């Protein structure tokens, strides 16, 4: 068996997850530029040498977090039949909620109110680009219009999830996703059940 075919060691997965969770937790407390490797090591309960076994610096942790999120989203939305689901697009939000549910604590830290805005913006842009690639073939809309729609949709979605993570979380996240879906695709009238 070649090295490429071997499945990752569980200890490696566990350690890298601890590092990324520690980084996300620190991101909820301070600016990304103020987070040091020593900070991450202390929160992850590892030593600096262990950190350097996997990453050369904090920027690599950020890159891997972004890549992980996009990979999760990619896996979640690849099997959606957008041609037949554009009329009832809740499935998209259901899949994105499932991604968040894979590691609620991690996403809670990442989307907390004090999180670094530039990282959140970059993730929003990456999500928009991914969704655009998938739904583009099914919409007869100019790119400018589609970009506007996706920026509005993804920015709003991330903002609502951030608000939920910073609340007492009494309302189930599935209900939050359903409300985002209604707001996005039926507008304020659909959300309020009124006709202005």
PDB file of N, CA and C in Angstrom, residues 107-189:
ATOM      1  N   UNK A 107     -17.883  25.622  14.575  1.00  0.00           N
ATOM      2  CA  UNK A 107     -18.568  26.670  13.830  1.00  0.00           C
ATOM      3  C   UNK A 107     -19.082  27.764  14.765  1.00  0.00           C
ATOM      4  N   UNK A 108     -19.404  27.377  15.991  1.00  0.00           N
ATOM      5  CA  UNK A 108     -19.818  28.371  16.977  1.00  0.00           C
ATOM      6  C   UNK A 108     -18.710  29.370  17.246  1.00  0.00           C
ATOM      7  N   UNK A 109     -17.495  28.861  17.425  1.00  0.00           N
ATOM      8  CA  UNK A 109     -16.348  29.755  17.622  1.00  0.00           C
ATOM      9  C   UNK A 109     -16.089  30.589  16.371  1.00  0.00           C
ATOM     10  N   UNK A 110     -16.124  29.923  15.216  1.00  0.00           N
ATOM     11  CA  UNK A 110     -15.782  30.596  13.963  1.00  0.00           C
ATOM     12  C   UNK A 110     -16.764  31.718  13.635  1.00  0.00           C
ATOM     13  N   UNK A 111     -18.033  31.518  13.991  1.00  0.00           N
ATOM     14  CA  UNK A 111     -19.062  32.495  13.654  1.00  0.00           C
ATOM     15  C   UNK A 111     -19.444  33.391  14.827  1.00  0.00           C
ATOM     16  N   UNK A 112     -18.653  33.363  15.878  1.00  0.00           N
ATOM     17  CA  UNK A 112     -18.993  34.190  17.040  1.00  0.00           C
ATOM     18  C   UNK A 112     -18.853  35.665  16.698  1.00  0.00           C
ATOM     19  N   UNK A 113     -19.477  36.510  17.505  1.00  0.00           N
ATOM     20  CA  UNK A 113     -19.563  37.937  17.215  1.00  0.00           C
ATOM     21  C   UNK A 113     -18.199  38.610  17.082  1.00  0.00           C
ATOM     22  N   UNK A 114     -17.204  38.132  17.811  1.00  0.00           N
ATOM     23  CA  UNK A 114     -15.898  38.782  17.787  1.00  0.00           C
ATOM     24  C   UNK A 114     -14.942  38.196  16.740  1.00  0.00           C
ATOM     25  N   UNK A 115     -15.457  37.263  15.933  1.00  0.00           N
ATOM     26  CA  UNK A 115     -14.593  36.638  14.936  1.00  0.00           C
ATOM     27  C   UNK A 115     -14.043  37.662  13.955  1.00  0.00           C
ATOM     28  N   UNK A 116     -12.897  37.334  13.401  1.00  0.00           N
ATOM     29  CA  UNK A 116     -12.268  38.227  12.441  1.00  0.00           C
ATOM     30  C   UNK A 116     -13.146  38.380  11.205  1.00  0.00           C
ATOM     31  N   UNK A 117     -13.473  39.612  10.866  1.00  0.00           N
ATOM     32  CA  UNK A 117     -14.404  39.884   9.782  1.00  0.00           C
ATOM     33  C   UNK A 117     -13.845  39.441   8.434  1.00  0.00           C
ATOM     34  N   UNK A 118     -12.548  39.612   8.217  1.00  0.00           N
ATOM     35  CA  UNK A 118     -11.982  39.272   6.915  1.00  0.00           C
ATOM     36  C   UNK A 118     -12.076  37.776   6.630  1.00  0.00           C
ATOM     37  N   UNK A 119     -11.884  36.934   7.642  1.00  0.00           N
ATOM     38  CA  UNK A 119     -12.002  35.491   7.444  1.00  0.00           C
ATOM     39  C   UNK A 119     -13.449  35.121   7.134  1.00  0.00           C
ATOM     40  N   UNK A 120     -14.390  35.688   7.883  1.00  0.00           N
ATOM     41  CA  UNK A 120     -15.801  35.412   7.645  1.00  0.00           C
ATOM     42  C   UNK A 120     -16.195  35.865   6.243  1.00  0.00           C
ATOM     43  N   UNK A 121     -15.695  37.024   5.822  1.00  0.00           N
ATOM     44  CA  UNK A 121     -15.994  37.533   4.474  1.00  0.00           C
ATOM     45  C   UNK A 121     -15.430  36.612   3.405  1.00  0.00           C
ATOM     46  N   UNK A 122     -14.224  36.116   3.651  1.00  0.00           N
ATOM     47  CA  UNK A 122     -13.603  35.221   2.667  1.00  0.00           C
ATOM     48  C   UNK A 122     -14.397  33.924   2.542  1.00  0.00           C
ATOM     49  N   UNK A 123     -14.856  33.390   3.672  1.00  0.00           N
ATOM     50  CA  UNK A 123     -15.654  32.169   3.646  1.00  0.00           C
ATOM     51  C   UNK A 123     -16.964  32.420   2.905  1.00  0.00           C
ATOM     52  N   UNK A 124     -17.580  33.587   3.150  1.00  0.00           N
ATOM     53  CA  UNK A 124     -18.818  33.949   2.456  1.00  0.00           C
ATOM     54  C   UNK A 124     -18.588  34.010   0.950  1.00  0.00           C
ATOM     55  N   UNK A 125     -17.472  34.607   0.537  1.00  0.00           N
ATOM     56  CA  UNK A 125     -17.142  34.707  -0.889  1.00  0.00           C
ATOM     57  C   UNK A 125     -16.911  33.325  -1.497  1.00  0.00           C
ATOM     58  N   UNK A 126     -16.213  32.463  -0.760  1.00  0.00           N
ATOM     59  CA  UNK A 126     -15.954  31.115  -1.256  1.00  0.00           C
ATOM     60  C   UNK A 126     -17.249  30.316  -1.407  1.00  0.00           C
ATOM     61  N   UNK A 127     -18.154  30.454  -0.429  1.00  0.00           N
ATOM     62  CA  UNK A 127     -19.450  29.769  -0.503  1.00  0.00           C
ATOM     63  C   UNK A 127     -20.251  30.273  -1.700  1.00  0.00           C
ATOM     64  N   UNK A 128     -20.263  31.582  -1.884  1.00  0.00           N
ATOM     65  CA  UNK A 128     -20.997  32.173  -3.011  1.00  0.00           C
ATOM     66  C   UNK A 128     -20.466  31.650  -4.336  1.00  0.00           C
ATOM     67  N   UNK A 129     -19.139  31.609  -4.457  1.00  0.00           N
ATOM     68  CA  UNK A 129     -18.526  31.138  -5.697  1.00  0.00           C
ATOM     69  C   UNK A 129     -18.863  29.676  -5.964  1.00  0.00           C
ATOM     70  N   UNK A 130     -18.865  28.866  -4.894  1.00  0.00           N
ATOM     71  CA  UNK A 130     -19.166  27.443  -5.058  1.00  0.00           C
ATOM     72  C   UNK A 130     -20.610  27.232  -5.484  1.00  0.00           C
ATOM     73  N   UNK A 131     -21.530  27.910  -4.800  1.00  0.00           N
ATOM     74  CA  UNK A 131     -22.949  27.764  -5.132  1.00  0.00           C
ATOM     75  C   UNK A 131     -23.209  28.287  -6.549  1.00  0.00           C
ATOM     76  N   UNK A 132     -22.539  29.371  -6.919  1.00  0.00           N
ATOM     77  CA  UNK A 132     -22.711  29.924  -8.268  1.00  0.00           C
ATOM     78  C   UNK A 132     -22.313  28.908  -9.332  1.00  0.00           C
ATOM     79  N   UNK A 133     -21.188  28.246  -9.118  1.00  0.00           N
ATOM     80  CA  UNK A 133     -20.706  27.253 -10.076  1.00  0.00           C
ATOM     81  C   UNK A 133     -21.733  26.143 -10.285  1.00  0.00           C
ATOM     82  N   UNK A 134     -22.382  25.745  -9.179  1.00  0.00           N
ATOM     83  CA  UNK A 134     -23.321  24.624  -9.245  1.00  0.00           C
ATOM     84  C   UNK A 134     -24.661  25.027  -9.870  1.00  0.00           C
ATOM     85  N   UNK A 135     -25.175  26.218  -9.518  1.00  0.00           N
ATOM     86  CA  UNK A 135     -26.518  26.576  -9.996  1.00  0.00           C
ATOM     87  C   UNK A 135     -26.523  27.353 -11.317  1.00  0.00           C
ATOM     88  N   UNK A 136     -25.337  27.840 -11.740  1.00  0.00           N
ATOM     89  CA  UNK A 136     -25.270  28.662 -12.950  1.00  0.00           C
ATOM     90  C   UNK A 136     -25.945  28.032 -14.162  1.00  0.00           C
ATOM     91  N   UNK A 137     -25.743  26.734 -14.420  1.00  0.00           N
ATOM     92  CA  UNK A 137     -26.339  26.145 -15.631  1.00  0.00           C
ATOM     93  C   UNK A 137     -27.873  26.148 -15.648  1.00  0.00           C
ATOM     94  N   UNK A 138     -28.485  26.332 -14.485  1.00  0.00           N
ATOM     95  CA  UNK A 138     -29.942  26.231 -14.404  1.00  0.00           C
ATOM     96  C   UNK A 138     -30.654  27.579 -14.357  1.00  0.00           C
ATOM     97  N   UNK A 139     -29.905  28.670 -14.406  1.00  0.00           N
ATOM     98  CA  UNK A 139     -30.516  29.997 -14.309  1.00  0.00           C
ATOM     99  C   UNK A 139     -30.207  30.834 -15.536  1.00  0.00           C
ATOM    100  N   UNK A 140     -31.224  31.431 -16.098  1.00  0.00           N
ATOM    101  CA  UNK A 140     -31.034  32.341 -17.232  1.00  0.00           C
ATOM    102  C   UNK A 140     -30.937  33.761 -16.685  1.00  0.00           C
ATOM    103  N   UNK A 141     -29.845  34.032 -16.023  1.00  0.00           N
ATOM    104  CA  UNK A 141     -29.617  35.323 -15.380  1.00  0.00           C
ATOM    105  C   UNK A 141     -28.208  35.784 -15.695  1.00  0.00           C
ATOM    106  N   UNK A 142     -28.045  37.075 -15.885  1.00  0.00           N
ATOM    107  CA  UNK A 142     -26.707  37.605 -16.137  1.00  0.00           C
ATOM    108  C   UNK A 142     -25.852  37.453 -14.882  1.00  0.00           C
ATOM    109  N   UNK A 143     -24.549  37.340 -15.089  1.00  0.00           N
ATOM    110  CA  UNK A 143     -23.629  37.110 -13.969  1.00  0.00           C
ATOM    111  C   UNK A 143     -23.736  38.188 -12.894  1.00  0.00           C
ATOM    112  N   UNK A 144     -23.898  39.442 -13.318  1.00  0.00           N
ATOM    113  CA  UNK A 144     -23.996  40.532 -12.331  1.00  0.00           C
ATOM    114  C   UNK A 144     -25.184  40.333 -11.405  1.00  0.00           C
ATOM    115  N   UNK A 145     -26.314  39.922 -11.978  1.00  0.00           N
ATOM    116  CA  UNK A 145     -27.523  39.690 -11.183  1.00  0.00           C
ATOM    117  C   UNK A 145     -27.338  38.495 -10.245  1.00  0.00           C
ATOM    118  N   UNK A 146     -26.717  37.454 -10.780  1.00  0.00           N
ATOM    119  CA  UNK A 146     -26.486  36.258  -9.979  1.00  0.00           C
ATOM    120  C   UNK A 146     -25.522  36.546  -8.835  1.00  0.00           C
ATOM    121  N   UNK A 147     -24.471  37.314  -9.120  1.00  0.00           N
ATOM    122  CA  UNK A 147     -23.513  37.685  -8.077  1.00  0.00           C
ATOM    123  C   UNK A 147     -24.187  38.494  -6.973  1.00  0.00           C
ATOM    124  N   UNK A 148     -25.044  39.423  -7.369  1.00  0.00           N
ATOM    125  CA  UNK A 148     -25.774  40.238  -6.397  1.00  0.00           C
ATOM    126  C   UNK A 148     -26.659  39.367  -5.513  1.00  0.00           C
ATOM    127  N   UNK A 149     -27.372  38.440  -6.147  1.00  0.00           N
ATOM    128  CA  UNK A 149     -28.267  37.547  -5.412  1.00  0.00           C
ATOM    129  C   UNK A 149     -27.489  36.681  -4.410  1.00  0.00           C
ATOM    130  N   UNK A 150     -26.372  36.102  -4.876  1.00  0.00           N
ATOM    131  CA  UNK A 150     -25.605  35.207  -4.014  1.00  0.00           C
ATOM    132  C   UNK A 150     -24.899  35.953  -2.890  1.00  0.00           C
ATOM    133  N   UNK A 151     -24.414  37.164  -3.174  1.00  0.00           N
ATOM    134  CA  UNK A 151     -23.798  37.971  -2.112  1.00  0.00           C
ATOM    135  C   UNK A 151     -24.821  38.280  -1.034  1.00  0.00           C
ATOM    136  N   UNK A 152     -26.013  38.686  -1.442  1.00  0.00           N
ATOM    137  CA  UNK A 152     -27.097  38.985  -0.508  1.00  0.00           C
ATOM    138  C   UNK A 152     -27.469  37.740   0.293  1.00  0.00           C
ATOM    139  N   UNK A 153     -27.634  36.631  -0.407  1.00  0.00           N
ATOM    140  CA  UNK A 153     -28.078  35.390   0.230  1.00  0.00           C
ATOM    141  C   UNK A 153     -27.043  34.863   1.222  1.00  0.00           C
ATOM    142  N   UNK A 154     -25.781  34.755   0.782  1.00  0.00           N
ATOM    143  CA  UNK A 154     -24.755  34.164   1.635  1.00  0.00           C
ATOM    144  C   UNK A 154     -24.362  35.089   2.784  1.00  0.00           C
ATOM    145  N   UNK A 155     -24.282  36.388   2.519  1.00  0.00           N
ATOM    146  CA  UNK A 155     -23.950  37.332   3.597  1.00  0.00           C
ATOM    147  C   UNK A 155     -25.041  37.337   4.655  1.00  0.00           C
ATOM    148  N   UNK A 156     -26.294  37.333   4.200  1.00  0.00           N
ATOM    149  CA  UNK A 156     -27.418  37.290   5.133  1.00  0.00           C
ATOM    150  C   UNK A 156     -27.432  36.004   5.935  1.00  0.00           C
ATOM    151  N   UNK A 157     -27.173  34.884   5.242  1.00  0.00           N
ATOM    152  CA  UNK A 157     -27.172  33.592   5.908  1.00  0.00           C
ATOM    153  C   UNK A 157     -26.103  33.550   7.001  1.00  0.00           C
ATOM    154  N   UNK A 158     -24.881  33.977   6.662  1.00  0.00           N
ATOM    155  CA  UNK A 158     -23.788  33.963   7.640  1.00  0.00           C
ATOM    156  C   UNK A 158     -24.108  34.886   8.814  1.00  0.00           C
ATOM    157  N   UNK A 159     -24.689  36.063   8.523  1.00  0.00           N
ATOM    158  CA  UNK A 159     -25.037  37.014   9.588  1.00  0.00           C
ATOM    159  C   UNK A 159     -26.080  36.427  10.534  1.00  0.00           C
ATOM    160  N   UNK A 160     -27.074  35.737   9.981  1.00  0.00           N
ATOM    161  CA  UNK A 160     -28.120  35.137  10.825  1.00  0.00           C
ATOM    162  C   UNK A 160     -27.541  34.001  11.661  1.00  0.00           C
ATOM    163  N   UNK A 161     -26.691  33.176  11.049  1.00  0.00           N
ATOM    164  CA  UNK A 161     -26.065  32.100  11.823  1.00  0.00           C
ATOM    165  C   UNK A 161     -25.180  32.673  12.933  1.00  0.00           C
ATOM    166  N   UNK A 162     -24.463  33.751  12.648  1.00  0.00           N
ATOM    167  CA  UNK A 162     -23.629  34.385  13.686  1.00  0.00           C
ATOM    168  C   UNK A 162     -24.500  34.877  14.833  1.00  0.00           C
ATOM    169  N   UNK A 163     -25.631  35.489  14.487  1.00  0.00           N
ATOM    170  CA  UNK A 163     -26.543  35.976  15.526  1.00  0.00           C
ATOM    171  C   UNK A 163     -27.055  34.808  16.368  1.00  0.00           C
ATOM    172  N   UNK A 164     -27.371  33.696  15.699  1.00  0.00           N
ATOM    173  CA  UNK A 164     -27.884  32.525  16.425  1.00  0.00           C
ATOM    174  C   UNK A 164     -26.813  31.971  17.367  1.00  0.00           C
ATOM    175  N   UNK A 165     -25.577  31.866  16.889  1.00  0.00           N
ATOM    176  CA  UNK A 165     -24.504  31.336  17.727  1.00  0.00           C
ATOM    177  C   UNK A 165     -24.226  32.226  18.930  1.00  0.00           C
ATOM    178  N   UNK A 166     -24.529  33.506  18.812  1.00  0.00           N
ATOM    179  CA  UNK A 166     -24.307  34.426  19.924  1.00  0.00           C
ATOM    180  C   UNK A 166     -25.545  34.606  20.803  1.00  0.00           C
ATOM    181  N   UNK A 167     -26.598  33.870  20.501  1.00  0.00           N
ATOM    182  CA  UNK A 167     -27.816  33.930  21.310  1.00  0.00           C
ATOM    183  C   UNK A 167     -27.816  32.771  22.302  1.00  0.00           C
ATOM    184  N   UNK A 168     -28.950  32.570  22.959  1.00  0.00           N
ATOM    185  CA  UNK A 168     -29.042  31.442  23.892  1.00  0.00           C
ATOM    186  C   UNK A 168     -29.346  30.128  23.166  1.00  0.00           C
ATOM    187  N   UNK A 169     -29.507  30.191  21.843  1.00  0.00           N
ATOM    188  CA  UNK A 169     -29.707  29.014  20.977  1.00  0.00           C
ATOM    189  C   UNK A 169     -30.917  28.176  21.385  1.00  0.00           C
ATOM    190  N   UNK A 170     -31.963  28.824  21.828  1.00  0.00           N
ATOM    191  CA  UNK A 170     -33.164  28.070  22.214  1.00  0.00           C
ATOM    192  C   UNK A 170     -33.924  27.577  20.990  1.00  0.00           C
ATOM    193  N   UNK A 171     -33.829  28.313  19.889  1.00  0.00           N
ATOM    194  CA  UNK A 171     -34.508  27.884  18.665  1.00  0.00           C
ATOM    195  C   UNK A 171     -33.601  26.927  17.898  1.00  0.00           C
ATOM    196  N   UNK A 172     -34.126  25.776  17.467  1.00  0.00           N
ATOM    197  CA  UNK A 172     -33.289  24.816  16.729  1.00  0.00           C
ATOM    198  C   UNK A 172     -32.704  25.437  15.461  1.00  0.00           C
ATOM    199  N   UNK A 173     -31.488  25.057  15.142  1.00  0.00           N
ATOM    200  CA  UNK A 173     -30.820  25.604  13.966  1.00  0.00           C
ATOM    201  C   UNK A 173     -31.561  25.243  12.682  1.00  0.00           C
ATOM    202  N   UNK A 174     -32.258  24.101  12.678  1.00  0.00           N
ATOM    203  CA  UNK A 174     -33.051  23.734  11.495  1.00  0.00           C
ATOM    204  C   UNK A 174     -34.145  24.766  11.235  1.00  0.00           C
ATOM    205  N   UNK A 175     -34.763  25.270  12.314  1.00  0.00           N
ATOM    206  CA  UNK A 175     -35.796  26.306  12.164  1.00  0.00           C
ATOM    207  C   UNK A 175     -35.195  27.600  11.630  1.00  0.00           C
ATOM    208  N   UNK A 176     -33.988  27.927  12.115  1.00  0.00           N
ATOM    209  CA  UNK A 176     -33.295  29.117  11.630  1.00  0.00           C
ATOM    210  C   UNK A 176     -33.033  28.988  10.127  1.00  0.00           C
ATOM    211  N   UNK A 177     -32.557  27.821   9.707  1.00  0.00           N
ATOM    212  CA  UNK A 177     -32.273  27.589   8.287  1.00  0.00           C
ATOM    213  C   UNK A 177     -33.541  27.714   7.448  1.00  0.00           C
ATOM    214  N   UNK A 178     -34.653  27.228   7.973  1.00  0.00           N
ATOM    215  CA  UNK A 178     -35.913  27.320   7.244  1.00  0.00           C
ATOM    216  C   UNK A 178     -36.331  28.786   7.083  1.00  0.00           C
ATOM    217  N   UNK A 179     -36.129  29.585   8.124  1.00  0.00           N
ATOM    218  CA  UNK A 179     -36.480  31.001   8.041  1.00  0.00           C
ATOM    219  C   UNK A 179     -35.583  31.743   7.041  1.00  0.00           C
ATOM    220  N   UNK A 180     -34.296  31.389   7.026  1.00  0.00           N
ATOM    221  CA  UNK A 180     -33.390  31.992   6.040  1.00  0.00           C
ATOM    222  C   UNK A 180     -33.854  31.635   4.632  1.00  0.00           C
ATOM    223  N   UNK A 181     -34.251  30.397   4.449  1.00  0.00           N
ATOM    224  CA  UNK A 181     -34.743  29.942   3.158  1.00  0.00           C
ATOM    225  C   UNK A 181     -35.953  30.764   2.711  1.00  0.00           C
ATOM    226  N   UNK A 182     -36.920  30.963   3.610  1.00  0.00           N
ATOM    227  CA  UNK A 182     -38.127  31.728   3.280  1.00  0.00           C
ATOM    228  C   UNK A 182     -37.775  33.175   2.938  1.00  0.00           C
ATOM    229  N   UNK A 183     -36.916  33.782   3.762  1.00  0.00           N
ATOM    230  CA  UNK A 183     -36.504  35.164   3.497  1.00  0.00           C
ATOM    231  C   UNK A 183     -35.793  35.289   2.152  1.00  0.00           C
ATOM    232  N   UNK A 184     -34.921  34.338   1.860  1.00  0.00           N
ATOM    233  CA  UNK A 184     -34.128  34.398   0.637  1.00  0.00           C
ATOM    234  C   UNK A 184     -34.980  34.227  -0.607  1.00  0.00           C
ATOM    235  N   UNK A 185     -35.887  33.270  -0.575  1.00  0.00           N
ATOM    236  CA  UNK A 185     -36.606  32.918  -1.795  1.00  0.00           C
ATOM    237  C   UNK A 185     -38.044  33.426  -1.868  1.00  0.00           C
ATOM    238  N   UNK A 186     -38.591  33.891  -0.738  1.00  0.00           N
ATOM    239  CA  UNK A 186     -39.960  34.422  -0.766  1.00  0.00           C
ATOM    240  C   UNK A 186     -40.039  35.860  -0.289  1.00  0.00           C
ATOM    241  N   UNK A 187     -38.907  36.393   0.169  1.00  0.00           N
ATOM    242  CA  UNK A 187     -38.859  37.793   0.562  1.00  0.00           C
ATOM    243  C   UNK A 187     -39.548  38.073   1.882  1.00  0.00           C
ATOM    244  N   UNK A 188     -39.651  39.361   2.204  1.00  0.00           N
ATOM    245  CA  UNK A 188     -40.226  39.787   3.461  1.00  0.00           C
ATOM    246  C   UNK A 188     -41.696  39.424   3.575  1.00  0.00           C
ATOM    247  N   UNK A 189     -42.436  39.526   2.467  1.00  0.00           N
ATOM    248  CA  UNK A 189     -43.860  39.158   2.499  1.00  0.00           C
ATOM    249  C   UNK A 189     -44.046  37.682   2.857  1.00  0.00           C
TER     250      UNK A 189
END
